[in-house]
XYZ file of C-alpha atoms in Angstrom:
668
model
C -0.001 -0.120 -0.003
C 2.043 2.906 -1.199
C 2.201 6.183 0.676
C -0.068 8.917 -0.717
C 2.431 11.842 -0.717
C 2.110 14.893 -2.947
C 5.377 16.522 -3.986
C 6.171 19.733 -2.313
C 3.618 19.210 0.499
C 5.042 17.676 3.721
C 3.032 15.303 5.726
C 1.137 14.248 2.826
C 0.862 10.605 3.982
C 1.528 8.468 6.941
C 4.855 7.381 7.968
C 5.641 3.710 7.421
C 5.643 2.754 10.981
C 4.974 4.543 14.346
C 7.764 4.811 16.894
C 6.709 1.671 18.458
C 6.976 -0.077 15.126
C 10.517 1.106 14.872
C 11.337 -0.314 18.243
C 9.569 -3.516 17.454
C 11.578 -3.910 14.145
C 14.860 -3.558 16.112
C 13.898 -5.661 19.185
C 13.177 -8.645 17.032
C 16.567 -8.323 15.396
C 19.153 -10.719 16.542
C 22.693 -11.878 15.761
C 24.368 -13.524 12.721
C 24.664 -10.282 10.718
C 21.095 -8.924 11.417
C 22.052 -6.334 13.920
C 22.454 -6.165 17.657
C 19.532 -6.249 20.173
C 21.516 -3.642 22.130
C 21.374 -0.928 19.483
C 17.483 -0.416 19.852
C 15.686 2.844 19.255
C 13.773 2.597 22.583
C 15.652 5.299 24.540
C 14.926 7.748 21.651
C 11.359 6.482 21.595
C 11.081 7.187 25.402
C 12.544 10.764 25.170
C 10.270 11.817 22.496
C 7.163 10.397 23.962
C 7.698 11.650 27.347
C 8.359 15.299 26.119
C 5.424 17.418 26.863
C 5.972 19.431 23.783
C 6.420 16.527 21.327
C 3.241 15.063 19.656
C 2.681 11.488 20.734
C 0.588 8.475 19.635
C 1.268 6.508 22.816
C -0.140 8.593 25.765
C -3.331 9.724 24.288
C -5.491 7.664 26.352
C -7.648 10.609 27.651
C -8.512 12.288 24.418
C -9.834 10.963 21.295
C -7.231 10.797 18.463
C -7.965 12.659 15.416
C -5.543 11.859 12.599
C -4.064 14.906 11.000
C -2.070 14.369 7.801
C 0.171 17.407 8.475
C 0.982 16.471 12.099
C 4.752 15.897 12.677
C 4.315 12.150 13.451
C 3.021 11.728 10.073
C 6.135 13.323 8.483
C 8.414 10.529 7.036
C 11.858 10.285 9.095
C 14.847 10.199 6.964
C 16.455 13.362 6.595
C 14.844 14.343 3.309
C 13.083 17.586 2.701
C 10.234 18.630 0.549
C 11.031 18.839 -3.049
C 9.787 22.495 -2.814
C 11.564 23.308 0.356
C 13.829 25.665 -1.415
C 10.957 27.497 -3.308
C 10.599 31.093 -2.067
C 7.574 31.754 0.110
C 6.207 34.360 -2.094
C 5.936 32.194 -5.140
C 4.283 29.566 -3.053
C 1.632 31.998 -1.839
C 1.182 33.207 -5.445
C 0.672 29.686 -6.525
C -1.684 28.832 -3.823
C -3.809 31.930 -4.351
C -3.819 31.111 -8.076
C -4.746 27.550 -7.497
C -7.384 28.265 -4.836
C -8.874 31.467 -5.860
C -12.476 30.361 -5.245
C -13.725 32.066 -2.105
C -14.886 28.599 -0.438
C -11.388 27.347 -0.605
C -10.080 29.817 1.806
C -6.519 31.309 1.721
C -3.041 30.036 3.123
C -2.539 30.579 6.781
C -1.000 33.568 8.171
C 2.134 33.943 10.151
C 2.226 32.618 13.697
C 4.543 31.782 16.597
C 5.091 28.204 17.511
C 5.517 27.249 21.206
C 8.746 25.741 22.291
C 9.552 22.223 21.121
C 12.091 20.559 23.340
C 14.384 18.200 21.265
C 16.228 17.085 24.535
C 13.430 16.434 26.942
C 14.823 16.059 30.426
C 18.124 17.750 29.750
C 19.200 20.672 32.153
C 20.076 24.134 30.915
C 23.390 23.740 32.946
C 24.546 21.115 30.617
C 24.027 23.194 27.422
C 25.880 21.705 24.412
C 27.024 25.231 23.414
C 25.792 25.020 19.941
C 27.190 27.395 17.576
C 25.238 29.113 14.836
C 26.553 26.676 12.316
C 24.635 23.824 14.310
C 21.691 25.666 15.284
C 18.276 24.325 14.521
C 17.754 26.504 11.571
C 19.995 24.622 9.257
C 19.177 21.516 11.023
C 15.431 21.723 10.372
C 15.737 19.760 7.230
C 16.113 16.613 9.209
C 13.462 17.502 11.913
C 10.914 20.169 10.993
C 8.163 20.684 13.526
C 4.904 21.302 11.435
C 3.462 24.817 11.932
C -0.008 23.553 11.625
C -0.054 21.852 15.194
C 1.416 25.088 16.806
C -0.482 28.072 15.119
C -1.239 30.950 17.403
C -2.844 34.206 16.718
C -0.821 36.585 14.526
C -0.529 39.135 17.046
C 1.648 36.896 19.216
C 4.350 36.882 16.730
C 4.936 40.621 16.744
C 7.324 40.749 19.807
C 9.241 37.795 18.465
C 9.653 39.455 15.200
C 11.048 42.519 16.697
C 13.580 40.321 18.954
C 14.821 38.517 15.875
C 14.965 41.601 13.837
C 13.651 39.563 10.795
C 9.997 39.906 10.330
C 8.450 36.799 8.457
C 6.795 37.185 5.323
C 3.093 36.407 4.719
C 2.532 32.501 5.060
C 5.597 32.001 7.192
C 5.948 30.950 10.718
C 8.439 31.813 13.279
C 9.636 28.431 15.163
C 10.883 28.261 18.344
C 13.144 25.235 19.534
C 14.973 24.559 22.715
C 18.305 22.512 22.512
C 20.130 21.770 25.686
C 18.857 24.830 27.506
C 19.355 27.119 24.656
C 16.435 28.609 22.733
C 16.511 29.462 19.223
C 14.011 31.352 16.873
C 14.041 30.894 13.120
C 11.570 31.269 10.369
C 10.128 28.031 8.938
C 9.996 28.203 5.205
C 8.460 24.820 4.722
C 5.331 25.061 2.715
C 2.193 24.219 4.580
C -0.490 21.988 3.225
C -2.727 24.084 1.102
C -6.246 24.618 2.365
C -8.823 22.324 0.791
C -6.807 19.357 0.263
C -8.136 16.120 1.832
C -5.811 13.170 2.365
C -6.662 9.579 3.561
C -6.036 9.176 7.189
C -4.848 5.663 6.834
C -3.061 3.607 4.375
C -5.188 2.416 1.291
C -4.368 0.750 -2.019
C -4.250 2.868 -5.047
C -4.712 1.654 -8.697
C -1.861 0.948 -10.980
C -0.069 3.944 -12.711
C -1.586 4.648 -15.960
C 1.699 4.519 -17.790
C 2.198 0.854 -16.249
C -1.409 -0.241 -16.715
C -1.595 0.710 -20.482
C 1.671 -1.222 -21.152
C -0.522 -4.437 -20.574
C 2.424 -6.897 -20.015
C -0.065 -9.574 -19.123
C -3.760 -9.733 -19.255
C -3.975 -11.918 -16.084
C -1.348 -10.194 -13.916
C -2.040 -10.085 -10.229
C -3.437 -6.747 -8.942
C -2.371 -6.860 -5.318
C 0.904 -8.681 -5.552
C 4.003 -8.742 -7.792
C 4.225 -10.731 -10.835
C 4.620 -14.354 -10.560
C 7.504 -14.446 -13.088
C 9.424 -11.713 -11.039
C 8.691 -13.540 -7.744
C 9.920 -16.950 -9.078
C 13.131 -15.201 -10.279
C 13.847 -13.747 -7.071
C 13.253 -16.829 -5.112
C 15.621 -18.603 -7.379
C 18.239 -16.142 -6.626
C 17.653 -16.345 -3.003
C 17.779 -20.101 -3.279
C 21.121 -20.065 -5.108
C 22.585 -17.510 -2.806
C 21.819 -19.721 0.256
C 22.862 -23.002 -1.183
C 25.292 -25.096 0.758
C 27.059 -28.434 0.391
C 27.427 -31.525 2.631
C 31.232 -31.425 3.530
C 31.305 -35.119 4.044
C 29.954 -35.760 0.395
C 32.546 -33.253 -1.127
C 35.693 -33.281 0.941
C 37.750 -31.805 -1.738
C 36.066 -28.377 -1.012
C 37.791 -26.911 1.959
C 35.473 -25.406 4.725
C 37.268 -22.031 4.697
C 39.597 -20.245 2.302
C 41.308 -17.115 3.554
C 38.539 -15.083 4.909
C 35.797 -16.892 3.059
C 33.676 -19.824 4.108
C 30.636 -21.776 3.137
C 32.119 -22.556 -0.303
C 29.598 -23.955 -2.934
C 30.878 -25.122 -6.404
C 29.217 -23.189 -9.303
C 30.765 -25.450 -11.840
C 31.536 -29.124 -11.850
C 34.653 -29.684 -10.176
C 37.523 -30.968 -12.343
C 38.968 -34.490 -11.578
C 41.789 -34.648 -9.068
C 44.187 -36.149 -11.666
C 43.369 -33.936 -14.402
C 46.278 -32.667 -16.378
C 44.688 -31.030 -19.318
C 44.357 -27.300 -19.089
C 41.627 -24.959 -20.112
C 41.724 -23.097 -23.364
C 40.756 -19.916 -21.930
C 43.409 -19.145 -19.341
C 46.023 -21.918 -19.949
C 45.497 -23.254 -16.306
C 42.866 -25.447 -14.635
C 40.145 -23.391 -12.957
C 37.282 -23.859 -10.679
C 34.398 -21.609 -9.391
C 32.788 -21.286 -6.115
C 30.295 -19.322 -4.256
C 31.506 -18.230 -0.775
C 30.544 -15.963 2.004
C 33.198 -13.378 3.324
C 33.436 -13.398 7.048
C 34.403 -9.809 7.214
C 31.161 -8.441 5.718
C 28.778 -11.727 5.499
C 28.216 -10.957 1.695
C 28.319 -13.604 -0.802
C 31.181 -13.404 -3.534
C 32.205 -15.501 -6.421
C 35.805 -17.069 -6.155
C 37.719 -18.021 -9.418
C 40.418 -20.423 -8.321
C 43.483 -20.871 -10.648
C 44.956 -24.290 -9.978
C 48.543 -24.697 -9.329
C 49.662 -21.061 -9.894
C 52.357 -19.518 -7.737
C 52.436 -15.675 -7.664
C 56.259 -14.658 -7.764
C 55.868 -11.122 -8.110
C 53.449 -8.610 -6.661
C 53.898 -5.826 -9.401
C 50.872 -6.987 -10.973
C 48.842 -5.787 -8.139
C 49.021 -2.333 -9.755
C 46.672 -3.795 -12.299
C 44.553 -5.271 -9.910
C 44.033 -2.071 -8.025
C 42.997 -0.490 -11.252
C 40.413 -3.047 -11.890
C 39.007 -2.694 -8.442
C 38.099 0.888 -9.090
C 35.791 0.005 -12.083
C 32.234 -0.050 -11.433
C 29.951 -0.712 -14.262
C 26.462 -2.185 -14.623
C 27.713 -4.636 -17.273
C 30.895 -5.665 -15.590
C 31.354 -8.137 -12.855
C 33.463 -6.171 -10.313
C 36.713 -7.632 -9.030
C 37.206 -7.160 -5.302
C 40.387 -8.853 -4.388
C 43.194 -11.323 -5.417
C 44.969 -13.567 -2.892
C 47.104 -16.677 -2.923
C 46.129 -19.855 -0.716
C 47.146 -23.377 -0.051
C 43.840 -24.275 1.463
C 43.171 -26.623 -1.601
C 46.263 -28.514 -0.906
C 48.475 -26.726 -3.506
C 49.469 -23.315 -4.468
C 46.491 -21.502 -5.853
C 45.448 -18.018 -7.052
C 41.985 -16.889 -6.056
C 39.997 -14.018 -7.798
C 37.119 -12.775 -5.705
C 34.350 -11.132 -7.701
C 30.584 -10.041 -6.949
C 28.334 -12.802 -6.951
C 25.269 -12.479 -9.263
C 22.950 -15.363 -8.325
C 21.179 -17.039 -11.232
C 23.545 -15.936 -13.905
C 24.467 -18.176 -16.867
C 27.037 -17.874 -19.465
C 26.208 -16.852 -22.882
C 27.543 -20.120 -24.117
C 25.003 -22.050 -22.203
C 22.232 -19.731 -23.018
C 22.722 -19.472 -26.835
C 25.153 -21.906 -28.080
C 24.402 -25.185 -26.409
C 22.100 -26.664 -29.458
C 24.112 -28.786 -31.601
C 21.479 -28.599 -34.281
C 22.175 -24.838 -34.668
C 25.440 -25.754 -36.575
C 23.674 -27.755 -39.070
C 23.872 -24.615 -41.552
C 27.655 -24.712 -41.564
C 28.189 -28.465 -41.558
C 29.430 -30.021 -44.728
C 26.880 -32.159 -46.595
C 27.507 -35.679 -47.411
C 26.927 -37.115 -51.048
C 23.284 -36.964 -51.712
C 22.223 -34.807 -48.684
C 20.212 -31.653 -49.565
C 20.630 -28.249 -47.728
C 17.959 -27.602 -45.035
C 15.779 -24.423 -45.076
C 17.677 -21.112 -44.487
C 17.600 -20.017 -40.831
C 15.557 -16.861 -40.350
C 14.869 -14.590 -37.529
C 12.587 -16.304 -34.994
C 12.986 -19.543 -36.695
C 16.718 -20.593 -35.871
C 18.030 -17.079 -35.611
C 17.863 -14.628 -32.756
C 15.939 -11.380 -33.231
C 17.952 -8.375 -34.263
C 16.560 -6.454 -31.436
C 18.268 -8.862 -28.811
C 21.509 -8.686 -30.620
C 21.531 -4.896 -30.600
C 20.632 -5.018 -26.918
C 23.677 -7.189 -26.306
C 25.909 -4.831 -28.492
C 24.823 -1.749 -26.526
C 25.849 -3.639 -23.330
C 29.039 -5.070 -24.523
C 30.115 -1.950 -26.132
C 29.363 0.143 -22.925
C 31.416 -2.334 -20.787
C 34.385 -2.041 -23.352
C 34.168 1.659 -23.389
C 34.530 2.003 -19.612
C 37.340 -0.502 -19.639
C 39.407 1.225 -22.376
C 38.816 4.597 -20.851
C 40.424 3.403 -17.586
C 43.421 2.408 -19.575
C 42.865 -1.363 -19.439
C 41.786 -4.207 -21.885
C 39.018 -6.687 -21.400
C 40.681 -9.860 -22.858
C 37.741 -12.124 -21.824
C 35.206 -10.952 -24.513
C 34.223 -14.593 -25.094
C 30.784 -16.418 -24.807
C 32.104 -18.541 -22.011
C 32.941 -15.403 -19.857
C 29.884 -13.347 -20.503
C 27.142 -13.804 -17.880
C 23.498 -13.370 -18.656
C 21.143 -12.589 -15.924
C 17.361 -12.349 -16.341
C 16.261 -12.142 -19.914
C 18.773 -9.646 -21.566
C 21.185 -8.378 -18.758
C 24.994 -8.990 -19.624
C 27.937 -8.810 -17.426
C 31.424 -9.341 -18.553
C 33.116 -11.859 -16.013
C 36.647 -12.816 -15.136
C 38.239 -9.455 -15.828
C 41.817 -8.936 -14.676
C 42.747 -12.711 -14.731
C 44.873 -12.368 -17.813
C 46.619 -9.398 -16.592
C 47.743 -11.336 -13.566
C 48.565 -14.686 -15.290
C 50.448 -13.208 -18.250
C 52.211 -10.332 -16.291
C 55.661 -9.753 -17.728
C 58.078 -8.746 -15.054
C 60.692 -7.777 -17.673
C 58.192 -4.698 -18.798
C 58.911 -1.565 -17.000
C 55.502 -0.161 -17.905
C 52.715 -2.698 -17.344
C 50.396 -0.746 -19.549
C 52.644 -0.769 -22.453
C 50.791 -3.598 -24.412
C 47.203 -2.285 -23.492
C 46.756 -0.594 -26.736
C 47.369 -3.854 -28.613
C 45.016 -5.553 -26.239
C 42.289 -3.044 -26.900
C 42.472 -3.752 -30.607
C 42.055 -7.495 -29.777
C 39.027 -6.630 -27.550
C 37.239 -5.061 -30.612
C 37.957 -8.148 -33.089
C 36.546 -10.530 -30.114
C 33.574 -8.163 -29.858
C 32.992 -8.738 -33.563
C 33.310 -12.410 -33.127
C 30.673 -12.559 -30.388
C 28.236 -10.377 -32.555
C 28.734 -12.624 -35.557
C 28.207 -15.864 -33.403
C 25.137 -14.277 -32.069
C 23.817 -13.426 -35.622
C 24.511 -16.865 -36.930
C 23.374 -18.424 -33.603
C 26.337 -20.784 -33.895
C 30.171 -20.622 -32.823
C 30.782 -22.435 -36.193
C 30.072 -19.231 -38.131
C 33.144 -17.508 -36.664
C 35.549 -20.025 -37.964
C 37.733 -18.914 -40.863
C 36.382 -21.312 -43.416
C 32.616 -20.249 -42.693
C 33.317 -16.620 -42.460
C 31.767 -15.913 -46.008
C 28.871 -18.076 -45.497
C 28.129 -16.477 -42.208
C 28.323 -12.952 -43.556
C 25.798 -14.114 -46.421
C 23.402 -15.270 -43.686
C 23.828 -11.835 -41.913
C 23.259 -9.865 -45.180
C 20.010 -11.801 -45.824
C 18.515 -11.844 -42.373
C 19.599 -8.492 -40.712
C 20.105 -4.863 -41.351
C 22.974 -3.277 -43.217
C 24.035 -1.526 -39.921
C 24.704 -4.854 -38.228
C 26.512 -6.244 -41.195
C 28.625 -3.008 -41.198
C 29.407 -3.261 -37.617
C 30.635 -6.855 -37.963
C 32.791 -6.058 -40.891
C 34.233 -2.982 -39.135
C 35.140 -4.957 -36.138
C 36.678 -7.996 -38.001
C 38.501 -6.067 -40.803
C 42.100 -4.827 -40.226
C 42.210 -1.220 -40.365
C 45.146 0.976 -41.173
C 44.703 2.942 -37.945
C 43.915 2.232 -34.170
C 40.356 1.708 -33.782
C 38.180 2.817 -30.846
C 34.926 1.383 -29.465
C 33.415 4.847 -29.886
C 33.698 4.309 -33.731
C 30.795 1.831 -33.528
C 28.285 4.369 -32.023
C 27.186 5.892 -35.402
C 26.265 2.202 -36.305
C 24.225 1.656 -33.160
C 22.410 5.039 -33.852
C 19.089 5.522 -32.449
C 18.903 1.803 -31.458
C 20.574 3.130 -28.190
C 17.409 5.162 -27.341
C 15.260 2.070 -27.895
C 17.436 0.089 -25.355
C 17.175 3.141 -22.959
C 13.427 3.275 -23.393
C 13.166 -0.551 -22.664
C 15.221 -0.298 -19.592
C 13.167 2.596 -18.205
C 10.008 0.865 -19.055
C 11.253 -2.343 -17.202
C 12.115 -0.004 -14.259
C 8.480 1.272 -14.264
C 7.154 -2.162 -14.146
C 9.443 -3.308 -11.415
C 8.678 -0.195 -9.330
C 4.961 -0.905 -9.635
C 5.497 -4.433 -8.469
C 7.343 -2.988 -5.564
C 4.593 -0.616 -4.785
C 2.259 -3.614 -4.386
C 4.355 -5.133 -1.789
C 5.873 -2.022 0.140
C 3.590 -2.071 2.978
C 3.766 -5.859 3.615
C 6.582 -5.405 6.443
C 4.527 -2.963 8.217
C 1.261 -5.098 8.250
C 3.476 -8.225 9.125
C 4.737 -6.396 12.257
C 1.269 -5.526 13.155
C 0.263 -9.206 12.890
C 3.376 -10.452 14.739
C 2.612 -8.072 17.613
C -0.981 -9.194 17.722
C 0.158 -12.742 17.790
C 2.488 -12.188 20.707
C -0.596 -10.748 22.612
C -3.614 -12.980 21.691
C -4.103 -16.268 23.535
C -0.926 -15.859 25.650
C -1.267 -18.804 28.288
C 0.307 -16.800 31.009
C 1.879 -13.684 31.866
C 3.361 -12.625 35.142
C 1.813 -15.761 36.638
C -1.634 -14.570 35.625
C -3.299 -17.345 33.340
C -6.398 -14.953 32.728
C -4.187 -12.119 31.498
C -5.030 -12.505 27.766
C -8.752 -12.582 28.464
C -8.993 -9.540 30.677
C -8.751 -5.853 30.218
C -7.302 -4.354 27.164
C -6.274 -7.832 25.808
C -9.878 -8.822 25.783
C -10.637 -6.172 23.262
C -7.587 -7.323 21.202
C -8.917 -10.897 21.269
C -12.397 -9.758 19.963
C -10.569 -7.575 17.395
C -8.691 -10.603 16.099
C -12.144 -12.402 15.931
C -13.401 -9.316 13.897
C -10.344 -9.667 11.338
C -10.232 -13.463 10.930
C -13.247 -15.381 12.356
C -16.251 -13.682 10.673
C -19.033 -15.877 9.271
C -21.731 -15.422 6.831
C -25.509 -15.587 7.677
C -25.280 -19.286 6.630
C -22.546 -19.815 9.159
C -19.901 -20.370 6.591
C -16.340 -18.506 7.018
C -16.244 -15.209 5.455
C -12.754 -14.600 3.833
C -12.190 -11.142 2.628
C -8.483 -10.013 2.314
C -9.454 -6.506 1.710
C -11.323 -6.377 4.900
C -8.280 -7.634 6.977
C -5.981 -5.265 5.326
C -8.185 -2.275 5.545
C -8.782 -3.153 9.313
C -5.201 -3.425 10.059
C -4.484 -0.185 8.276
C -7.018 1.638 10.298
C -5.584 0.125 13.492
C -2.111 1.307 12.662
C -3.265 4.752 12.097
C -5.752 4.869 15.030
C -8.740 6.443 12.930
C -11.649 7.705 14.978
C -13.971 5.295 13.099
C -16.179 3.187 15.292
C -16.512 -0.717 14.984
C -18.613 -3.131 17.227
C -16.783 -6.179 18.669
C -19.232 -9.124 19.477
C -18.099 -11.684 22.128
C -18.055 -15.379 20.894
C -21.161 -16.127 22.969
C -22.822 -12.950 21.411
C -24.020 -11.877 24.701
C -21.703 -8.748 24.662
C -21.326 -6.098 22.166
C -18.644 -3.429 22.568
C -18.458 -0.475 20.430
C -14.909 1.119 20.237
C -12.905 3.271 17.904
C -9.669 2.195 16.314
C -7.872 4.868 18.240
C -8.985 3.163 21.534
C -7.815 -0.230 20.115
C -4.595 1.428 19.012
C -3.991 2.547 22.431
C -4.689 -0.829 24.041
C -2.654 -2.492 21.435
C 0.409 -0.331 22.064
C 0.008 -0.310 25.867
C -0.263 -4.106 25.900
C 2.677 -4.666 23.741
C 5.005 -2.239 25.813
C 4.092 -4.262 28.832
C 5.265 -7.361 27.029
C 8.524 -5.634 25.922
C 9.238 -4.423 29.360
C 8.731 -7.958 30.899
C 10.932 -9.372 28.259
C 13.644 -6.830 29.164
C 13.306 -7.584 32.965
C 11.886 -4.090 33.604
C 8.831 -5.458 35.556
C-alpha cells in the first residue's frame, strides 16, 4: 500500500511505522549479521514520547485521537526535505492563491509563533551543548521540521518575536521556536504548509496502478495486489542459489574455509583430481565457487587458478585499477589472494556474486542442431531451409541490446586504460532475460604479467584492438546463432546469412570489427552504427524499471502489516503472563482478542467462513493509523457487544505490547 504523498507538501501521507513499530523492528533483530539487540531505538522513543512539547501517539488515552495528515508524527523520518523546500514563500503563496482562488477554498494561513518544542526532553540548561550558529536548529530543520499547523497561534503573538529576531516573517511563514540543551533558538520556517482544501486519507489504502504501467498491458492476467509470478519466481531462485550449501562429508575436496571466505559452494562441476589438461581460456585448470566473506557476511564468487604460484606482486598495480571500475555490465573484481587451502598453491580472484547468472555459451550456443547450416553435407544430402529470425536465428533487437551493453562495458574498460581480454561467450554472464555482465576481468593481466616490462600498460593498446575483434566475433556468432560461423572457413557463408536476415548496420558493424584497419580503432567508432537503437534500449530499460517499481509498490507495505500481525500474535491467547493465566482474557487484551475475531473469524448468515483479504488489510491499516472510526466487537457467545474506535484499540494495542516488551527486558 504505497504512501500518498504529494510533491512539495510535507506530511502528505502516513509514515511507514510509528515509533513503537521502529522499536519492534529492532527488538526482534538478533545476531548473525542481522544487527544487535542492544542497538535499539527505545531510549529515543522514550525521550520523544515523554516530552510534553512533542506530539505522541502513545499517551493519548484521555483524548480522542483525530488523525491530522500534517502532524509531525506523519512526516516521514529520514532526513529528506520536501521537493519544494527551496521554493520561495512568495512564489508558493502566489501559486496557492492562483490555485485556490475560489472564496470557498480559503487562503493560506498567516504567520504565527510556535511554542517551544524541546528536542532534548529532560536535559538541564546547566549542561548546554554550546551549539554554535553553524549547528543551530535553523540549518538542521531539514532533518527535523516541526509542523507549524500543530502550533499555530494568533498572528499578534508573533509581533514581539519578530522584533526580537529583527527579521519579520513574510506572509504565510511561521516563526519557529526550538530549545536544545537549554538554549532557545528562533527561526523562520519556510516549509510550505498543506494548502487549504486538500483532503488526504487518514490511513493507508491501496491505489490503482499508474496509468503509464497499466497501459503497457504486459499480461492480461497479471495479479493486481501482488508482484508478478515471473518476477517472484526469479527472486526466489536467486535467494535459493545464494543460500545453497554443500555437505562437507560428501565433497571433502572443497575446504571449509579459504582465507576469509567460508561456506564454499561449487558453481561449476569440479575438475577431476588427476586432471592434467588445461583450459583453453586461461591456460590453467580453473574452478568456481560461491563463498561468504566473514568480514562483511556477503556472498562472492571465487575463481580459483589451480597450481599457480605468484612470484611477483608488481601485477597488483593492475588489480588495483580493476577494483576501481564500477559498471553495470562488468562483474566487479574485489580482491586477489594466494592460498594453500586446496592442498596446492592457488591464486584466487574474488568477484561480486550474481545469483542465477548463466554464461552466454549455455544460453545461446548449447544446441548442436544450430551448427547444421555450416556443416558440410554428405553426398546426396540436401541443404535444409535457410535459418530466419525467430526460426533458428535470434531477433535483431536482442542482438542490438547485447551490442549496446558489451560496447558500454568495453568503453569503460578502455577509458580506464585497461583491456578486457575475456570477450568470450564462456565469460559473459546473462542474468534475467537480456542483462549482460563481462566476467573474469583482470585474470589475464595477472597470469600473463611480464616482470621485464617497465610499464605494465605498454601493451594495453594492442590488447584493446584485440577486444574489438573479439566483440566482432561474439556479435557474428550471435547473428548466426552458432559458434561455427566465426571459423575462418565459414566466414563468407556467415556474412551471407547476416546480409539476408539482418540490417545493413549490423553487417557493417561486424565487418568493421573483424576487418583490419590502417589505424587504431576505438569502441566509440561503432556508436554511429548503433545510432538511435541506443534510445530504444534506454526506453526499454526505463519501462522495465517502471514495471518493477509498480510491483514493488504492491508489496511495500507488507513489512508494516506483518509487524502488526506479529505483535498481535504475541498478545492473543498468551497462556500466562506474570503468573496470571487470565491475562489475555481481561482488560485491554480482551478487546484485542475480539478484534482478532473481527479480523479473521467472521462468518456469513449461513454460518460459513467469510474470507475477505481487503477487509483484513483495511482493518489493520485503520488500527495502525488509529482512526476515529467506530466498530462493534461481539463476544463469541454473542452476549456482549462493545463499540470502540480504532484509536482506542491502538492505545490498548500499544500499551499491551509495551508491557510485554518491558517484561522481556526484565523491567517488570
